[in-house]
PDB file of C-alpha atoms in Angstrom:
ATOM      1  CA  UNK A   1     216.999 129.841 110.858  1.00  0.00           C
ATOM      2  CA  UNK A   2     218.588 132.410 112.699  1.00  0.00           C
ATOM      3  CA  UNK A   3     220.654 130.261 115.129  1.00  0.00           C
ATOM      4  CA  UNK A   4     221.414 127.987 112.163  1.00  0.00           C
ATOM      5  CA  UNK A   5     222.443 130.872 109.477  1.00  0.00           C
ATOM      6  CA  UNK A   6     225.173 131.875 112.833  1.00  0.00           C
ATOM      7  CA  UNK A   7     226.570 128.580 111.876  1.00  0.00           C
ATOM      8  CA  UNK A   8     226.787 129.182 107.851  1.00  0.00           C
ATOM      9  CA  UNK A   9     228.293 131.742 106.926  1.00  0.00           C
ATOM     10  CA  UNK A  10     225.914 131.441 103.487  1.00  0.00           C
ATOM     11  CA  UNK A  11     222.357 132.109 102.662  1.00  0.00           C
ATOM     12  CA  UNK A  12     220.759 129.259 100.476  1.00  0.00           C
ATOM     13  CA  UNK A  13     218.094 130.000  98.121  1.00  0.00           C
ATOM     14  CA  UNK A  14     215.510 127.661  96.343  1.00  0.00           C
ATOM     15  CA  UNK A  15     214.493 128.909  92.523  1.00  0.00           C
ATOM     16  CA  UNK A  16     211.773 127.067  91.271  1.00  0.00           C
ATOM     17  CA  UNK A  17     211.087 127.773  87.851  1.00  0.00           C
ATOM     18  CA  UNK A  18     207.932 126.380  86.525  1.00  0.00           C
ATOM     19  CA  UNK A  19     206.559 126.015  82.424  1.00  0.00           C
ATOM     20  CA  UNK A  20     204.583 129.382  83.225  1.00  0.00           C
ATOM     21  CA  UNK A  21     205.076 132.292  80.757  1.00  0.00           C
ATOM     22  CA  UNK A  22     207.290 134.339  81.776  1.00  0.00           C
ATOM     23  CA  UNK A  23     210.628 132.495  82.489  1.00  0.00           C
ATOM     24  CA  UNK A  24     212.888 135.100  81.424  1.00  0.00           C
ATOM     25  CA  UNK A  25     212.267 136.652  84.762  1.00  0.00           C
ATOM     26  CA  UNK A  26     213.795 134.007  86.772  1.00  0.00           C
ATOM     27  CA  UNK A  27     216.944 134.730  84.448  1.00  0.00           C
ATOM     28  CA  UNK A  28     217.420 138.055  85.742  1.00  0.00           C
ATOM     29  CA  UNK A  29     216.118 136.948  89.702  1.00  0.00           C
ATOM     30  CA  UNK A  30     219.161 134.286  89.236  1.00  0.00           C
ATOM     31  CA  UNK A  31     221.570 137.084  88.228  1.00  0.00           C
ATOM     32  CA  UNK A  32     220.564 138.724  91.025  1.00  0.00           C
ATOM     33  CA  UNK A  33     220.915 136.210  93.581  1.00  0.00           C
ATOM     34  CA  UNK A  34     224.549 135.723  92.102  1.00  0.00           C
ATOM     35  CA  UNK A  35     225.283 138.999  92.196  1.00  0.00           C
ATOM     36  CA  UNK A  36     225.008 138.989  96.461  1.00  0.00           C
ATOM     37  CA  UNK A  37     228.210 137.946  98.020  1.00  0.00           C
ATOM     38  CA  UNK A  38     227.309 134.357 100.047  1.00  0.00           C
ATOM     39  CA  UNK A  39     224.145 133.734  98.815  1.00  0.00           C
ATOM     40  CA  UNK A  40     223.986 129.517  96.973  1.00  0.00           C
ATOM     41  CA  UNK A  41     221.175 129.287  94.642  1.00  0.00           C
ATOM     42  CA  UNK A  42     219.843 125.990  94.453  1.00  0.00           C
ATOM     43  CA  UNK A  43     217.615 125.890  90.894  1.00  0.00           C
ATOM     44  CA  UNK A  44     215.313 123.209  90.298  1.00  0.00           C
ATOM     45  CA  UNK A  45     213.694 123.587  86.575  1.00  0.00           C
ATOM     46  CA  UNK A  46     210.537 121.685  85.531  1.00  0.00           C
ATOM     47  CA  UNK A  47     210.402 120.325  81.972  1.00  0.00           C
ATOM     48  CA  UNK A  48     207.497 122.633  81.517  1.00  0.00           C
ATOM     49  CA  UNK A  49     210.195 125.349  82.007  1.00  0.00           C
ATOM     50  CA  UNK A  50     212.920 124.012  79.660  1.00  0.00           C
ATOM     51  CA  UNK A  51     210.135 123.591  77.129  1.00  0.00           C
ATOM     52  CA  UNK A  52     208.963 127.800  77.838  1.00  0.00           C
ATOM     53  CA  UNK A  53     212.475 128.755  77.736  1.00  0.00           C
ATOM     54  CA  UNK A  54     212.733 127.528  74.227  1.00  0.00           C
ATOM     55  CA  UNK A  55     209.969 129.232  73.005  1.00  0.00           C
ATOM     56  CA  UNK A  56     209.767 132.469  74.554  1.00  0.00           C
ATOM     57  CA  UNK A  57     213.771 133.161  75.176  1.00  0.00           C
ATOM     58  CA  UNK A  58     216.820 133.854  72.929  1.00  0.00           C
ATOM     59  CA  UNK A  59     219.058 133.400  75.706  1.00  0.00           C
ATOM     60  CA  UNK A  60     220.471 129.657  75.935  1.00  0.00           C
ATOM     61  CA  UNK A  61     219.423 127.758  78.819  1.00  0.00           C
ATOM     62  CA  UNK A  62     222.627 127.440  79.752  1.00  0.00           C
ATOM     63  CA  UNK A  63     223.254 130.578  80.522  1.00  0.00           C
ATOM     64  CA  UNK A  64     221.112 130.842  83.231  1.00  0.00           C
ATOM     65  CA  UNK A  65     221.445 127.044  84.718  1.00  0.00           C
ATOM     66  CA  UNK A  66     225.289 128.479  85.012  1.00  0.00           C
ATOM     67  CA  UNK A  67     223.976 131.502  87.566  1.00  0.00           C
ATOM     68  CA  UNK A  68     222.764 128.742  90.071  1.00  0.00           C
ATOM     69  CA  UNK A  69     225.106 126.881  92.659  1.00  0.00           C
ATOM     70  CA  UNK A  70     223.338 123.604  92.514  1.00  0.00           C
ATOM     71  CA  UNK A  71     220.610 122.534  89.741  1.00  0.00           C
ATOM     72  CA  UNK A  72     218.257 119.369  90.089  1.00  0.00           C
ATOM     73  CA  UNK A  73     215.542 118.050  87.842  1.00  0.00           C
ATOM     74  CA  UNK A  74     211.815 118.149  89.182  1.00  0.00           C
ATOM     75  CA  UNK A  75     211.970 114.486  89.345  1.00  0.00           C
ATOM     76  CA  UNK A  76     215.149 114.483  91.807  1.00  0.00           C
ATOM     77  CA  UNK A  77     212.699 113.462  95.101  1.00  0.00           C
ATOM     78  CA  UNK A  78     215.875 112.646  96.920  1.00  0.00           C
ATOM     79  CA  UNK A  79     217.979 116.214  95.985  1.00  0.00           C
ATOM     80  CA  UNK A  80     218.959 117.654  99.344  1.00  0.00           C
ATOM     81  CA  UNK A  81     216.089 120.704  99.103  1.00  0.00           C
ATOM     82  CA  UNK A  82     213.421 117.532  99.613  1.00  0.00           C
ATOM     83  CA  UNK A  83     214.655 117.101 103.619  1.00  0.00           C
ATOM     84  CA  UNK A  84     213.753 119.336 106.362  1.00  0.00           C
ATOM     85  CA  UNK A  85     216.802 118.241 107.797  1.00  0.00           C
ATOM     86  CA  UNK A  86     219.024 120.397 104.763  1.00  0.00           C
ATOM     87  CA  UNK A  87     218.501 123.989 106.174  1.00  0.00           C
ATOM     88  CA  UNK A  88     217.506 126.960 103.701  1.00  0.00           C
ATOM     89  CA  UNK A  89     216.217 130.678 104.210  1.00  0.00           C
ATOM     90  CA  UNK A  90     213.572 129.850 101.962  1.00  0.00           C
ATOM     91  CA  UNK A  91     212.087 129.111  98.366  1.00  0.00           C
ATOM     92  CA  UNK A  92     211.240 131.542  94.936  1.00  0.00           C
ATOM     93  CA  UNK A  93     208.777 129.675  92.646  1.00  0.00           C
ATOM     94  CA  UNK A  94     209.274 131.884  89.518  1.00  0.00           C
ATOM     95  CA  UNK A  95     207.057 131.841  87.794  1.00  0.00           C
ATOM     96  CA  UNK A  96     204.867 129.861  89.386  1.00  0.00           C
ATOM     97  CA  UNK A  97     202.461 128.044  87.071  1.00  0.00           C
ATOM     98  CA  UNK A  98     198.578 127.264  88.357  1.00  0.00           C
ATOM     99  CA  UNK A  99     199.309 123.547  88.668  1.00  0.00           C
ATOM    100  CA  UNK A 100     202.250 124.301  91.148  1.00  0.00           C
ATOM    101  CA  UNK A 101     200.606 126.888  92.863  1.00  0.00           C
ATOM    102  CA  UNK A 102     197.705 123.928  93.265  1.00  0.00           C
ATOM    103  CA  UNK A 103     200.280 121.493  94.474  1.00  0.00           C
ATOM    104  CA  UNK A 104     201.833 123.646  97.094  1.00  0.00           C
ATOM    105  CA  UNK A 105     198.404 124.690  98.126  1.00  0.00           C
ATOM    106  CA  UNK A 106     197.120 120.911  98.813  1.00  0.00           C
ATOM    107  CA  UNK A 107     200.475 119.672  99.640  1.00  0.00           C
ATOM    108  CA  UNK A 108     200.390 117.084  96.655  1.00  0.00           C
ATOM    109  CA  UNK A 109     204.112 117.065  96.033  1.00  0.00           C
ATOM    110  CA  UNK A 110     204.120 115.144  92.940  1.00  0.00           C
ATOM    111  CA  UNK A 111     207.396 117.117  92.099  1.00  0.00           C
ATOM    112  CA  UNK A 112     210.418 117.902  93.706  1.00  0.00           C
ATOM    113  CA  UNK A 113     209.644 122.255  93.319  1.00  0.00           C
ATOM    114  CA  UNK A 114     206.335 121.224  95.034  1.00  0.00           C
ATOM    115  CA  UNK A 115     207.967 119.171  97.725  1.00  0.00           C
ATOM    116  CA  UNK A 116     210.880 121.805  98.387  1.00  0.00           C
ATOM    117  CA  UNK A 117     208.232 124.341  98.777  1.00  0.00           C
ATOM    118  CA  UNK A 118     206.183 121.968 101.152  1.00  0.00           C
ATOM    119  CA  UNK A 119     208.909 121.354 103.336  1.00  0.00           C
ATOM    120  CA  UNK A 120     210.066 125.030 103.619  1.00  0.00           C
ATOM    121  CA  UNK A 121     206.084 125.577 104.596  1.00  0.00           C
ATOM    122  CA  UNK A 122     206.100 123.187 106.937  1.00  0.00           C
ATOM    123  CA  UNK A 123     209.681 124.281 108.759  1.00  0.00           C
ATOM    124  CA  UNK A 124     208.491 127.905 108.691  1.00  0.00           C
ATOM    125  CA  UNK A 125     210.399 129.056 105.921  1.00  0.00           C
ATOM    126  CA  UNK A 126     209.796 132.261 103.531  1.00  0.00           C
ATOM    127  CA  UNK A 127     208.228 130.542 100.620  1.00  0.00           C
ATOM    128  CA  UNK A 128     207.073 133.468  97.602  1.00  0.00           C
ATOM    129  CA  UNK A 129     205.176 132.678  95.546  1.00  0.00           C
ATOM    130  CA  UNK A 130     204.838 134.408  91.694  1.00  0.00           C
ATOM    131  CA  UNK A 131     201.633 133.443  89.811  1.00  0.00           C
ATOM    132  CA  UNK A 132     201.638 134.184  86.196  1.00  0.00           C
ATOM    133  CA  UNK A 133     197.997 133.689  84.594  1.00  0.00           C
ATOM    134  CA  UNK A 134     195.731 136.555  83.108  1.00  0.00           C
ATOM    135  CA  UNK A 135     192.978 136.675  84.390  1.00  0.00           C
ATOM    136  CA  UNK A 136     192.894 134.631  87.777  1.00  0.00           C
ATOM    137  CA  UNK A 137     190.246 132.144  87.603  1.00  0.00           C
ATOM    138  CA  UNK A 138     188.034 131.714  90.597  1.00  0.00           C
ATOM    139  CA  UNK A 139     189.940 128.391  91.450  1.00  0.00           C
ATOM    140  CA  UNK A 140     193.030 130.505  90.867  1.00  0.00           C
ATOM    141  CA  UNK A 141     192.350 133.191  93.564  1.00  0.00           C
ATOM    142  CA  UNK A 142     191.030 129.845  96.088  1.00  0.00           C
ATOM    143  CA  UNK A 143     194.419 128.419  95.862  1.00  0.00           C
ATOM    144  CA  UNK A 144     196.525 131.736  96.238  1.00  0.00           C
ATOM    145  CA  UNK A 145     194.221 132.310  99.507  1.00  0.00           C
ATOM    146  CA  UNK A 146     194.692 129.082 100.271  1.00  0.00           C
ATOM    147  CA  UNK A 147     198.565 129.176 100.101  1.00  0.00           C
ATOM    148  CA  UNK A 148     198.722 132.804 101.696  1.00  0.00           C
ATOM    149  CA  UNK A 149     197.320 131.408 104.488  1.00  0.00           C
ATOM    150  CA  UNK A 150     199.347 128.365 104.657  1.00  0.00           C
ATOM    151  CA  UNK A 151     201.895 131.085 104.915  1.00  0.00           C
ATOM    152  CA  UNK A 152     203.242 131.474 101.155  1.00  0.00           C
ATOM    153  CA  UNK A 153     203.980 134.917 100.115  1.00  0.00           C
ATOM    154  CA  UNK A 154     201.867 135.908  96.920  1.00  0.00           C
ATOM    155  CA  UNK A 155     203.638 138.571  94.835  1.00  0.00           C
ATOM    156  CA  UNK A 156     202.213 138.635  91.273  1.00  0.00           C
ATOM    157  CA  UNK A 157     204.362 140.059  88.359  1.00  0.00           C
ATOM    158  CA  UNK A 158     202.749 143.251  88.601  1.00  0.00           C
ATOM    159  CA  UNK A 159     204.001 146.127  86.281  1.00  0.00           C
ATOM    160  CA  UNK A 160     205.096 149.575  87.998  1.00  0.00           C
ATOM    161  CA  UNK A 161     205.243 152.867  86.630  1.00  0.00           C
ATOM    162  CA  UNK A 162     206.332 155.251  89.419  1.00  0.00           C
ATOM    163  CA  UNK A 163     210.004 153.866  88.372  1.00  0.00           C
ATOM    164  CA  UNK A 164     209.547 155.432  84.621  1.00  0.00           C
ATOM    165  CA  UNK A 165     210.974 152.225  83.333  1.00  0.00           C
ATOM    166  CA  UNK A 166     212.229 152.593  79.806  1.00  0.00           C
ATOM    167  CA  UNK A 167     213.031 148.864  78.862  1.00  0.00           C
ATOM    168  CA  UNK A 168     211.329 145.702  79.892  1.00  0.00           C
ATOM    169  CA  UNK A 169     214.520 144.791  81.942  1.00  0.00           C
ATOM    170  CA  UNK A 170     213.537 147.637  84.039  1.00  0.00           C
ATOM    171  CA  UNK A 171     209.886 146.341  84.872  1.00  0.00           C
ATOM    172  CA  UNK A 172     211.065 142.525  85.540  1.00  0.00           C
ATOM    173  CA  UNK A 173     214.049 143.990  87.989  1.00  0.00           C
ATOM    174  CA  UNK A 174     211.545 146.239  89.898  1.00  0.00           C
ATOM    175  CA  UNK A 175     209.419 142.390  89.919  1.00  0.00           C
ATOM    176  CA  UNK A 176     213.025 140.581  91.371  1.00  0.00           C
ATOM    177  CA  UNK A 177     213.771 143.886  93.965  1.00  0.00           C
ATOM    178  CA  UNK A 178     209.959 143.209  95.155  1.00  0.00           C
ATOM    179  CA  UNK A 179     210.791 139.386  95.430  1.00  0.00           C
ATOM    180  CA  UNK A 180     214.360 139.827  97.110  1.00  0.00           C
ATOM    181  CA  UNK A 181     212.999 142.420 100.098  1.00  0.00           C
ATOM    182  CA  UNK A 182     210.940 139.698 100.851  1.00  0.00           C
ATOM    183  CA  UNK A 183     213.906 138.114 102.496  1.00  0.00           C
ATOM    184  CA  UNK A 184     215.329 141.504 103.660  1.00  0.00           C
ATOM    185  CA  UNK A 185     217.516 141.728 100.541  1.00  0.00           C
ATOM    186  CA  UNK A 186     218.287 145.675  98.949  1.00  0.00           C
ATOM    187  CA  UNK A 187     218.704 145.059  95.375  1.00  0.00           C
ATOM    188  CA  UNK A 188     220.102 147.960  93.598  1.00  0.00           C
ATOM    189  CA  UNK A 189     218.117 147.709  90.363  1.00  0.00           C
ATOM    190  CA  UNK A 190     215.258 148.211  92.473  1.00  0.00           C
ATOM    191  CA  UNK A 191     214.241 151.956  92.861  1.00  0.00           C
ATOM    192  CA  UNK A 192     211.135 152.290  95.635  1.00  0.00           C
ATOM    193  CA  UNK A 193     208.538 154.777  96.123  1.00  0.00           C
ATOM    194  CA  UNK A 194     209.869 157.771  97.978  1.00  0.00           C
ATOM    195  CA  UNK A 195     206.802 160.031  97.532  1.00  0.00           C
ATOM    196  CA  UNK A 196     205.578 162.716  95.766  1.00  0.00           C
ATOM    197  CA  UNK A 197     208.226 165.083  94.260  1.00  0.00           C
ATOM    198  CA  UNK A 198     207.960 168.090  96.717  1.00  0.00           C
ATOM    199  CA  UNK A 199     206.032 171.112  95.121  1.00  0.00           C
ATOM    200  CA  UNK A 200     208.019 174.232  94.897  1.00  0.00           C
ATOM    201  CA  UNK A 201     206.329 177.037  95.633  1.00  0.00           C
TER     202      UNK A 201
END
């Protein structure tokens, strides 16, 4: 992958959005990726994602779609990202539904999101899954363990409070920052832990 990056200037990231609750997080992810010079985004939207977006977000779906460089329907198995010969830097599934997690963990590539993840895994590329469910059942935990053992990075959207978030946007941006760290990308809206404040004597 590194040698290929030397031959091309841009970074290519696949973003898969499923129908799990929390689709607004994908909007902030795409905004962050859009702000990175030379980052090319390949967006895959499931039918469920489109439905959940209508239920959960006041932002027009088109506004998120416009943040991507390329957009694909989940049924488009002929898309470039369905082939290992099309080199990318990896994939993020945000949010990742339990059905999608199960498909990725078992290799059952019934749609483009799962197929693209399968391709990244077999090619040794980074795959970050952001599972959205509460509580996790035994089968969910088993599938996350399986996906992790296959090389995926599991990043649950856990709230963080050490950064003193003032808004939901602050919380989402922290999650986005944690995801981007997996690709070696620094995000200016992410506040890392720097240790306890020094106590004055």
